[in-house]
Coordinates of C-alpha atoms in Angstrom, one line a residue:
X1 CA 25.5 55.3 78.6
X2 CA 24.8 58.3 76.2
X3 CA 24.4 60.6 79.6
X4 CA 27.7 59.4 80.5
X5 CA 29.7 60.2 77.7
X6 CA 27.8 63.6 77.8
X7 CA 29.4 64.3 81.4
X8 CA 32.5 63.2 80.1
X9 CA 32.4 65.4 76.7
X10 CA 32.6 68.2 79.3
X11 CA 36.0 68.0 79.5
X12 CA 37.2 67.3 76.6
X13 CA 35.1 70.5 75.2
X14 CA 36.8 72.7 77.5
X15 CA 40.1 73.8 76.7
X16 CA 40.7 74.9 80.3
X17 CA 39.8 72.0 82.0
X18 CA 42.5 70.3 79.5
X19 CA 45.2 72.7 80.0
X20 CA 44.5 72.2 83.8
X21 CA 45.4 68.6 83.7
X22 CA 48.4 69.0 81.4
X23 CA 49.9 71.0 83.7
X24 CA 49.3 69.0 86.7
X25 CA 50.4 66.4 85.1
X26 CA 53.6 67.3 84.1
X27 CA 53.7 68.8 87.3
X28 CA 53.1 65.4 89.2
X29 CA 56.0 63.9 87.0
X30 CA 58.8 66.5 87.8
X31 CA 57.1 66.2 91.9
X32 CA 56.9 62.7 92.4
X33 CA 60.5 62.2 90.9
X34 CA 62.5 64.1 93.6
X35 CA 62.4 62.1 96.7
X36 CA 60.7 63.6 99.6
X37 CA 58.4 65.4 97.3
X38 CA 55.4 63.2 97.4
X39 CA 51.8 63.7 95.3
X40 CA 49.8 63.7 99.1
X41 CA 52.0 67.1 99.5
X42 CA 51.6 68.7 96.7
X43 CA 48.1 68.0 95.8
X44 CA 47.7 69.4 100.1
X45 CA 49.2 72.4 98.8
X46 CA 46.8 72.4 95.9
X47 CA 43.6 72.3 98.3
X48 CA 44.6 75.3 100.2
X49 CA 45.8 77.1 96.5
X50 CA 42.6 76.0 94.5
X51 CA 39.8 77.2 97.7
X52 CA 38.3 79.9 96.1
X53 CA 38.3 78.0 92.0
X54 CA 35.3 76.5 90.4
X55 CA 34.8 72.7 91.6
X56 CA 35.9 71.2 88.2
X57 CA 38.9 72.8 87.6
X58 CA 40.5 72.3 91.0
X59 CA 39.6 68.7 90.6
X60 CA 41.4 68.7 87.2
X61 CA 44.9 69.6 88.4
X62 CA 44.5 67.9 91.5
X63 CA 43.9 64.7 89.7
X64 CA 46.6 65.9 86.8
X65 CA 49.3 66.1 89.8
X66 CA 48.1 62.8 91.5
X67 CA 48.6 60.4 88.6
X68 CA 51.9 62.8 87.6
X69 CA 53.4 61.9 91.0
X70 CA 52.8 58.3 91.2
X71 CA 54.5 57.8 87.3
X72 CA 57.1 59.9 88.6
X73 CA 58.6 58.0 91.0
X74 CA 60.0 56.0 88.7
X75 CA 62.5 58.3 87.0
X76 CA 64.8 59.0 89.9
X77 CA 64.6 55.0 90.7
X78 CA 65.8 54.1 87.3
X79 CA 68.4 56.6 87.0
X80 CA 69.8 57.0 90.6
X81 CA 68.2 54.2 92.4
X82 CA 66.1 56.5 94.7
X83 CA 62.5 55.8 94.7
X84 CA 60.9 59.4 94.2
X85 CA 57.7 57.7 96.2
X86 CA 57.3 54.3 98.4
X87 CA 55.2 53.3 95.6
X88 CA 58.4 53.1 93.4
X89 CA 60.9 50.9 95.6
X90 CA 59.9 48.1 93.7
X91 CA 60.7 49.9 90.4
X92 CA 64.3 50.9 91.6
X93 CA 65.5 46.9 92.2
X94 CA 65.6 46.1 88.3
X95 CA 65.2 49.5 86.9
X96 CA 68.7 50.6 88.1
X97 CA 70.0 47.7 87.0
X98 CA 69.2 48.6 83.8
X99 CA 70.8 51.7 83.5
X100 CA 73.9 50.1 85.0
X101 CA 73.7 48.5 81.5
X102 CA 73.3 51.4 79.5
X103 CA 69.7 51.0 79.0
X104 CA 68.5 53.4 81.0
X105 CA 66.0 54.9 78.1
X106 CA 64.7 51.4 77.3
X107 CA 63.8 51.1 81.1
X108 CA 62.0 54.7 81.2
X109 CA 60.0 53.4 78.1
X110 CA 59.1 50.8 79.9
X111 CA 57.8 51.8 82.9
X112 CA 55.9 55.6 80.9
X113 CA 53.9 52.7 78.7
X114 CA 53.0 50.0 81.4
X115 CA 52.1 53.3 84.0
X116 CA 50.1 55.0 81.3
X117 CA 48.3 50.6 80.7
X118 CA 47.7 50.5 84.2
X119 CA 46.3 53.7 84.9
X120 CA 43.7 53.1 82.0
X121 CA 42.8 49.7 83.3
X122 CA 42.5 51.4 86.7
X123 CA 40.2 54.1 84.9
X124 CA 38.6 51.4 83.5
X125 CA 37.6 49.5 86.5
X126 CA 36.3 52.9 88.8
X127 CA 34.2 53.5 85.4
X128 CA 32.0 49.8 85.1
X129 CA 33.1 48.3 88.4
X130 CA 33.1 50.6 90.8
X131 CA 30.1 49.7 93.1
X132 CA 31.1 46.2 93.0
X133 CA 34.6 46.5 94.1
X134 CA 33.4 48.6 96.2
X135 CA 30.8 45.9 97.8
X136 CA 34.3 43.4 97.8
X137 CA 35.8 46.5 99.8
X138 CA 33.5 47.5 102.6
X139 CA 33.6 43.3 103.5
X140 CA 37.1 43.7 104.5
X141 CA 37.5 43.2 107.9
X142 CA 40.8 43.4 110.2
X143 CA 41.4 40.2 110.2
X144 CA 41.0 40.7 106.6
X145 CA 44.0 43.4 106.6
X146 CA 46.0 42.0 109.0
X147 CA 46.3 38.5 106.7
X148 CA 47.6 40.8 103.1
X149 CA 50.1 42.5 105.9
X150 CA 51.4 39.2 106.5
X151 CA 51.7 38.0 102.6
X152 CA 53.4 41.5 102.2
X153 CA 55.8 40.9 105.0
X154 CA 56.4 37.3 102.9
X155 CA 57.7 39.2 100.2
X156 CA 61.0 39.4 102.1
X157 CA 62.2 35.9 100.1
X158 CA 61.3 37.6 96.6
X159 CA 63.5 41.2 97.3
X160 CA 66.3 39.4 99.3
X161 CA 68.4 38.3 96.6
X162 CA 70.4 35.4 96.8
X163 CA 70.1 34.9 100.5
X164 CA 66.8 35.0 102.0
X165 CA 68.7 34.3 105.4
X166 CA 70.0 37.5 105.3
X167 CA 66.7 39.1 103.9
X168 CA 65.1 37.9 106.7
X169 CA 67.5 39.9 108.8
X170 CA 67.2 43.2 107.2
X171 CA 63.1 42.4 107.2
X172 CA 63.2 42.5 110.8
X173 CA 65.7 45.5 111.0
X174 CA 62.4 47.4 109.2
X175 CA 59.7 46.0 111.4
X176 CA 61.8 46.9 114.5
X177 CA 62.3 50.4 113.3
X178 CA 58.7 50.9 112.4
X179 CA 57.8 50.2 116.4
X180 CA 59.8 53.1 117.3
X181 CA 57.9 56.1 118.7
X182 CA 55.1 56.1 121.6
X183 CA 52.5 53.7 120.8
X184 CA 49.0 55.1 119.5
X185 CA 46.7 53.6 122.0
X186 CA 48.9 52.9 125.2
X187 CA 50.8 56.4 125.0
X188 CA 53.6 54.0 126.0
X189 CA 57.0 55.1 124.6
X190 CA 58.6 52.0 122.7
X191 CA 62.4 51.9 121.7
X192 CA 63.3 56.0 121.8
X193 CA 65.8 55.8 124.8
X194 CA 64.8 58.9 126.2
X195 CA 65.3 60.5 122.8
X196 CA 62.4 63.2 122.2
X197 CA 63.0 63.2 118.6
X198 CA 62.2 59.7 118.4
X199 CA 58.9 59.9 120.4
X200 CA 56.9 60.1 116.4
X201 CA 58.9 57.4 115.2
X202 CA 61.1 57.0 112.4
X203 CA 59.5 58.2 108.7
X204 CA 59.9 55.3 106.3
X205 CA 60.2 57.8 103.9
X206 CA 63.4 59.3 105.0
X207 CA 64.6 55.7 105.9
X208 CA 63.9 55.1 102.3
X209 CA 65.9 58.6 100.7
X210 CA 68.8 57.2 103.1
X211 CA 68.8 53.6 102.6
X212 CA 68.6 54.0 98.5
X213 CA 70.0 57.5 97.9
X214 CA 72.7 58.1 100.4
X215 CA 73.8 54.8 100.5
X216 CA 74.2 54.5 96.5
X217 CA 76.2 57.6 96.9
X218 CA 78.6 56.9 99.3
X219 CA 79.2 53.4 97.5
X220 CA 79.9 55.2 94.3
X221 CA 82.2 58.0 96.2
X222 CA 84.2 55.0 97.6
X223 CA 85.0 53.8 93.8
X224 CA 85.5 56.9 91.9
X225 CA 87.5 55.1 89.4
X226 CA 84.2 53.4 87.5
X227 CA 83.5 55.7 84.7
X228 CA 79.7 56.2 83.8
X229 CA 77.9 53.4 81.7
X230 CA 77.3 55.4 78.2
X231 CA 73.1 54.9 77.7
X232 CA 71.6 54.1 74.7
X233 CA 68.6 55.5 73.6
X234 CA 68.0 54.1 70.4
X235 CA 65.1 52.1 72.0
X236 CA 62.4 53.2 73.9
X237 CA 59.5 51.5 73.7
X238 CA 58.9 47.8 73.4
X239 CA 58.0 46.1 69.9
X240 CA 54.5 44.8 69.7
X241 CA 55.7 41.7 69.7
X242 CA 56.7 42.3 73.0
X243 CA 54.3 44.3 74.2
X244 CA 51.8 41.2 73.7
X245 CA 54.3 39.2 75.1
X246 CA 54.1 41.0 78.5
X247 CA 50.1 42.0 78.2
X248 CA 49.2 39.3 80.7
X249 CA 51.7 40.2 83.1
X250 CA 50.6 43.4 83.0
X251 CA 46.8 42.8 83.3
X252 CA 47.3 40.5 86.1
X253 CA 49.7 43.5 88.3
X254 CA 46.5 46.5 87.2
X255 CA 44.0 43.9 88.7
X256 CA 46.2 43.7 91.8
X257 CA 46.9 47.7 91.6
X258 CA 42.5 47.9 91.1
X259 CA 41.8 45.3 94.3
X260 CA 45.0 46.8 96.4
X261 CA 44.1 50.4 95.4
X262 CA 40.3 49.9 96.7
X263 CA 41.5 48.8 100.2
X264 CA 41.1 51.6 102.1
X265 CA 44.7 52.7 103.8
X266 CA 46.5 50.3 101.4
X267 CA 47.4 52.2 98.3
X268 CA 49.9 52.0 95.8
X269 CA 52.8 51.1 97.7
X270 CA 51.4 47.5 98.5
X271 CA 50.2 47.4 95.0
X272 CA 53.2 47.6 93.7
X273 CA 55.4 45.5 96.2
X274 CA 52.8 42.8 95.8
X275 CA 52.5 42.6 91.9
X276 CA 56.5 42.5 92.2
X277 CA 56.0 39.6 93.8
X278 CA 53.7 37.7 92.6
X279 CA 55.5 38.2 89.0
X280 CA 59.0 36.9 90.8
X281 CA 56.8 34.0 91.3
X282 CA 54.5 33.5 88.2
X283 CA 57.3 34.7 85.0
X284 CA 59.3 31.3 84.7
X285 CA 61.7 32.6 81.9
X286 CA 62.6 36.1 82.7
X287 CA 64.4 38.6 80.2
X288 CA 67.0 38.6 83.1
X289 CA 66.8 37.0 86.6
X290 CA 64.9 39.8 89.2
X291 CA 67.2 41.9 90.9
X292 CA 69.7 42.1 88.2
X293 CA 67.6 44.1 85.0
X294 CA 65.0 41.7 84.5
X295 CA 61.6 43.7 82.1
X296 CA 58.9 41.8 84.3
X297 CA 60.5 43.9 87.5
X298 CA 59.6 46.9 86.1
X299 CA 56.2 45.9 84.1
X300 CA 54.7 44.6 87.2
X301 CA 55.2 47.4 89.8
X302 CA 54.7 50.4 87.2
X303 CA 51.1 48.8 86.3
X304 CA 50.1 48.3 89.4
X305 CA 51.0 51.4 91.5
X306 CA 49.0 53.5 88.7
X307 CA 46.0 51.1 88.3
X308 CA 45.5 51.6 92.1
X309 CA 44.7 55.4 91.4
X310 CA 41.4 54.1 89.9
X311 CA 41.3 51.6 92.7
X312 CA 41.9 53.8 95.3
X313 CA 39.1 56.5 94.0
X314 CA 36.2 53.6 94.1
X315 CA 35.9 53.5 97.9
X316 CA 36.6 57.2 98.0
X317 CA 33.4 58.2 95.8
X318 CA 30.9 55.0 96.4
X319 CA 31.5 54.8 100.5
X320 CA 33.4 58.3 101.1
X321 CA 36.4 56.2 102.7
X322 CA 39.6 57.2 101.2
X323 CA 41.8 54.4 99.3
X324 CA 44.9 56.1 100.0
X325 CA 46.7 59.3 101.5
X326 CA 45.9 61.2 97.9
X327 CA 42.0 60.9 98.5
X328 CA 41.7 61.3 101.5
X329 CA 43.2 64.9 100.6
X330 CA 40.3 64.9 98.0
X331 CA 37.8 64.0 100.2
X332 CA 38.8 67.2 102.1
X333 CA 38.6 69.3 98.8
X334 CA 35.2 67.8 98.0
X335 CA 34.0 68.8 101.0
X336 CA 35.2 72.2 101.1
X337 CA 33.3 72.8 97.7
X338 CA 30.5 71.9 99.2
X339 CA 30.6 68.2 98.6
X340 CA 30.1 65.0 100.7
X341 CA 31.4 62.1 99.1
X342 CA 29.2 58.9 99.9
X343 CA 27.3 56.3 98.7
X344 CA 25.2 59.1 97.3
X345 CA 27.4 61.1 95.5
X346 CA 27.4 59.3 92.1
X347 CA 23.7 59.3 92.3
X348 CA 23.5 63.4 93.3
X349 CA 25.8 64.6 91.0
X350 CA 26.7 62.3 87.9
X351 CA 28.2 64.8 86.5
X352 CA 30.9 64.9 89.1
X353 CA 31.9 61.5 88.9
X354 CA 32.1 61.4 84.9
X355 CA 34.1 64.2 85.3
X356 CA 36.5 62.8 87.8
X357 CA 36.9 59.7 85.3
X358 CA 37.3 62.2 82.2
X359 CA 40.1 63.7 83.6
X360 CA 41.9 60.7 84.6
X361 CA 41.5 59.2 81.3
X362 CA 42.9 63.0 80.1
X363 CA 45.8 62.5 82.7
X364 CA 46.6 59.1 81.4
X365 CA 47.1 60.7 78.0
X366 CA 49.2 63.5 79.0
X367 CA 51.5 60.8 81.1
X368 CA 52.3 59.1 78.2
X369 CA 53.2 62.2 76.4
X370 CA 55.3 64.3 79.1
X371 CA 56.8 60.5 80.1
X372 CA 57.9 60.0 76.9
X373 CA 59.5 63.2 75.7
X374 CA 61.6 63.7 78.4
X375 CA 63.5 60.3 78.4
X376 CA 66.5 61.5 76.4
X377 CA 67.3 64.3 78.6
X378 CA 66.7 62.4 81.6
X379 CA 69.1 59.3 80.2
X380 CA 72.2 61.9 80.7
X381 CA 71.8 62.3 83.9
X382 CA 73.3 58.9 84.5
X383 CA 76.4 59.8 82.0
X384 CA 77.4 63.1 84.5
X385 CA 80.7 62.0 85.7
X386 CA 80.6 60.6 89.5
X387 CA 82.4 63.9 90.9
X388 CA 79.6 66.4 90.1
X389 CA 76.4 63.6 90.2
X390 CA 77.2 62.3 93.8
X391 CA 77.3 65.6 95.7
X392 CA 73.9 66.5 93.9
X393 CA 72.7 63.5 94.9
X394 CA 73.3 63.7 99.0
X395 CA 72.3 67.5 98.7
X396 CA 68.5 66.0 96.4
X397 CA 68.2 63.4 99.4
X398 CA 69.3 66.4 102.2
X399 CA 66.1 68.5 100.6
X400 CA 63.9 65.5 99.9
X401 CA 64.3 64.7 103.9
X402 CA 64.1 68.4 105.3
X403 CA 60.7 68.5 103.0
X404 CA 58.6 65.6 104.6
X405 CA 58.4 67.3 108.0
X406 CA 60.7 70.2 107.9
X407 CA 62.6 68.9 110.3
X408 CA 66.4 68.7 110.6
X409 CA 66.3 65.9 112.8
X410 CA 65.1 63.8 109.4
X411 CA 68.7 64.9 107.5
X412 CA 70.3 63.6 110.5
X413 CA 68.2 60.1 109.9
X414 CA 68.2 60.1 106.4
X415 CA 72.2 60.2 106.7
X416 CA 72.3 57.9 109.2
X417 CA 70.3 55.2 107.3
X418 CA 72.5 55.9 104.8
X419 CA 75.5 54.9 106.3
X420 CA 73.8 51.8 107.8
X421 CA 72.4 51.1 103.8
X422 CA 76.5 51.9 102.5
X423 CA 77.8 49.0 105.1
X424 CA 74.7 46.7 104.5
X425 CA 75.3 46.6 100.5
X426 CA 79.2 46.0 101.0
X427 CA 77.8 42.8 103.5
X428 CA 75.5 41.8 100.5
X429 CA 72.4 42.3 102.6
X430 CA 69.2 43.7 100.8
X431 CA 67.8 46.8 102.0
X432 CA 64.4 46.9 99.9
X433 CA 63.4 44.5 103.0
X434 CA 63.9 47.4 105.5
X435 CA 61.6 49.5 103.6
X436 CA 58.8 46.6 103.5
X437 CA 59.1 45.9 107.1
X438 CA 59.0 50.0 108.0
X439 CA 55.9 50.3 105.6
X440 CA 53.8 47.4 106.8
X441 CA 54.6 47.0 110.6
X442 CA 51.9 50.3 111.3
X443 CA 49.2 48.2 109.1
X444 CA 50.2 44.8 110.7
X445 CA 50.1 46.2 114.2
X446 CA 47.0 48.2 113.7
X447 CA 45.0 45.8 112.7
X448 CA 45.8 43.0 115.1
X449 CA 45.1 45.4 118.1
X450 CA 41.5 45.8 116.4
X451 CA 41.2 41.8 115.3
X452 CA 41.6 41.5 119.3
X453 CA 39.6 44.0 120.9
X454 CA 36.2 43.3 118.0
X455 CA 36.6 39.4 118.7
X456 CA 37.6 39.4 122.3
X457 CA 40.5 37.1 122.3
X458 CA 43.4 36.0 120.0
X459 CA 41.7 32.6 119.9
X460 CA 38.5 34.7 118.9
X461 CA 40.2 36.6 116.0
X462 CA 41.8 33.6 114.7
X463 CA 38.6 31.3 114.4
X464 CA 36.7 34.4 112.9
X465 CA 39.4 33.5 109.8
X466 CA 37.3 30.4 109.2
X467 CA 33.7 32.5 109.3
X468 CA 34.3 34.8 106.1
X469 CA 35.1 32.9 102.1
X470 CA 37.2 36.4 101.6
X471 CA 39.4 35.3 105.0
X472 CA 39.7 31.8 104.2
X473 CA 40.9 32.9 100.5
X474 CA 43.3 35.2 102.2
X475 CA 44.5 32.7 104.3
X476 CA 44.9 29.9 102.0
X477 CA 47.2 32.3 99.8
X478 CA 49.0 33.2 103.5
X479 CA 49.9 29.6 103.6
X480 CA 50.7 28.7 99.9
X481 CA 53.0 31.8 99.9
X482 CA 54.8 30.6 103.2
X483 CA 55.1 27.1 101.7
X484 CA 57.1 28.3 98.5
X485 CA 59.2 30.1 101.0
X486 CA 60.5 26.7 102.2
X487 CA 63.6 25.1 101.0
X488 CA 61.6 21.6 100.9
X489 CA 59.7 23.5 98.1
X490 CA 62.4 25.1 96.2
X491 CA 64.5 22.1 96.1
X492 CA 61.1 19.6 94.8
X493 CA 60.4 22.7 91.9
X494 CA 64.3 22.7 91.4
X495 CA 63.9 18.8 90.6
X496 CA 60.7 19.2 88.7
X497 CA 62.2 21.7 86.2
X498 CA 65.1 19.0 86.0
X499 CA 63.0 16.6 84.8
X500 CA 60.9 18.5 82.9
X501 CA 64.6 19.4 80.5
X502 CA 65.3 16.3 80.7
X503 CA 62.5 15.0 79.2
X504 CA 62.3 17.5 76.4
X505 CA 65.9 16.6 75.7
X506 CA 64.9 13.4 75.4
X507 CA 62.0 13.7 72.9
X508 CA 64.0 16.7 70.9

């Protein structure tokens, strides 16, 4: 333990190092809250920057602009209701509603202190648990992967709204457009009519920018007459009152964000998305019903999308498999100073790891600090009158598109989803489903190809649920969450909750 903290005093001793993850961090923030701009690109550009610096400081900012970007998402969500990363879509569906009510700074608050909880629980985790959850991990299987696609893909019924008919439509409006594109092991072209342009499918990013961004502007153009809501900023951050109110909630989503995050290929994204959903299910007396400004919508994705950072470095450091698109960056940086990361990296060089942990417990810090003292600036953005804030708007989604692949093409998407997002919000259909179905339909696919072709058969794959206690677990929650999908289930809770108020009525 004492060796430990002596690795760890190394950064804290060395006002470079510090400096270094200030600056990334605040970096990350500003990065990962302009759509397009995601923390996979800019710590890529980092590598390439930071080749010929010392090992420790290049991991420093690197891991300063990594935990930056994921936090950051969340501004451009809450105020403009575009995600700034995948990883914030959840964050957008109650944080925006928020700031429709003029608490816009409260919102912010909210989702700087549950990122800067989660990422410390995350931190927490990669420091005492990481060989076990590593262990849990590594005896993932496709089957495995393929079962927590299919529990995302029943999240549909918790971001549809009122109608989960028509969630169910816009779901399979995503999966359909993440099959476009010539298929990775057949070469076969699926769904581009001809179209070149279509042959490396459709980005759910840039479906994202257009769906959210685009779309909001164009509905706001079309009703110029709605002046903006005035925010208050008089609150920030919760009391503790309420802080302890929500601390289970919030543990629950950073053990989700830790578990999620280890997965390698999962990441945030599906940390957040599911933590959003499982609070829909668990909170039974919401400060506001989800979808329309309720706390728990934003306390549940913000944890989680930052505790998978810590997550997603534990398979990344103890089996040298990246967790997510950010480390598997960092594995290339590692390896370029010289570095293998493996099951014998923690072992080689202590030091290393210690360090890695310092410095995300450093960045954690600096989170809450830049996340914090930027809220009242950011709050006027939402008062800028609807003439000047739309335009800047379509041009931030124009340049977050052009950015992903620097391709023009994507501007002509991104303005195309958002025509079909403007037309689908004036229908009352949810679009937060087309994202979910664009973002898991690769991970779905991908991993039912390899079920098949490691068990043989489809008969093969689907017995070898009932050979693994992590499968069967998986499964079992496959079927519970299908079951409280059912309107034979919503109408005998409906009843139960009758009773139940009838019952205290009678007794009070």
């Amino acid at each position: 333990m004492m060796e430990a903290l002596s690795y760890m005093a190394v950064v804290f001793q060395e006002p470079w190092l510090i400096a270094l993850v200030a600056a990334g961090t605040c970096a990350g923030v500003y990065v990962g809250a302009i759509p397009g701009l995601s923390g996979t690109m800019a710590v890529s550009l980092l590598v390439s920057f930071t080749f010929g610096w010392e090992t420790h400081s290049a991991l420093a900012v690197m891991i300063g602009v990594f935990v930056g970007s994921v936090f950051g998402g969340s501004r451009s969500a809450i105020l403009l209701n575009i995600p700034g990363a995948p990883a914030a879509v959840a964050t957008a569906l109650d944080g925006y509603a928020l700031a429709k009510k003029g608490r816009a700074g409260e919102a912010m608050g909210l989702a700087t202190s549950q990122s800067f909880i989660g990422t410390l629980l995350g931190v927490l985790a990669l420091a005492t648990c990481a060989p076990l959850v590593a262990g849990l991990a590594r005896n993932f299987h496709s089957i495995d992967y393929l079962i927590l696609s299919l529990m995302g893909l029943m999240m549909v019924g918790s971001l549809s709204g009122r109608s989960v008919k028509f969630g169910l439509i816009a779901g399979c409006i995503g999966i359909f457009l993440g099959c476009v594109g010539v298929d990775g092991q057949t070469a076969v072209k699926r769904f581009t009519f001809d179209i070149v342009y279509l042959n490396s499918g459709v980005d759910y990013v840039v479906a994202m920018i257009g769906l959210f961004g685009a779309s909001e502007a164009l509905s706001q153009i079309t009703d110029m007459s709605q002046a903006p809501v005035k925010q208050k900023v008089d609150r920030i951050l919760p009391s503790w009152k309420e802080a302890a109110r929500f601390l289970p909630l919030t543990i629950k989503s950073s053990i989700i964000g830790v578990l999620v995050g280890a997965l390698p290929g999962a990441g945030g994204d599906i940390a957040a998305l599911l933590s959003y959903d499982q609070a829909k299910r668990s909170v039974k007396k919401p400060t506001a019903p989800f979808g329309k400004g309720a706390v728990e919508g934003i306390i549940a994705p913000e944890s989680a999308n930052n505790a998978a950072i810590g997550g997603a470095f534990i398979p990344m450091l103890t089996l040298g498999i990246p967790g997510d698109a950010v480390t598997a960056v960092l594995i290339s940086a590692l390896t370029i100073q010289g570095l293998r990361p493996g099951p014998n990296l923690i072992a080689q060089t202590p030091d290393l790891f210690w360090l890695i942990v310092a410095s995300l417990l450093l960045a954690s810090f600096f989170l809450l600090v830049f996340g914090l003292t930027g809220i009242r600036a950011f709050t006027k953005i939402v008062e800028i009158p609807k003439g000047i804030l739309m335009p800047t708007i379509l041009i931030l989604s124009v340049i977050g598109s052009f950015a992903i692949r620097n391709s023009v093409y994507d501007i002509f998407w991104m303005f195309g989803f958002g025509l079909i997002g403007y037309f689908l919000k004036r229908y009352n259909y949810p679009i937060a489903p087309i994202v979910l179905g664009c973002i898991l339909t690769k991970l779905c696919e991908e991993n039912y190809r390899r079920g098949v072709m490691l068990e043989g058969s489809v008969q093969g794959m689907l017995g070898s649920i009932f050979t693994s206690p992590i499968s069967m677990v998986l499964f079992a929650l496959l079927v519970f969450l299908f079951a409280t999908q059912t309107e034979t289930y919503k109408n005998w809770k409906a009843k139960r909750e009758e009773k139940k108020e009838t019952k205290r009525e009678a007794l009070g």
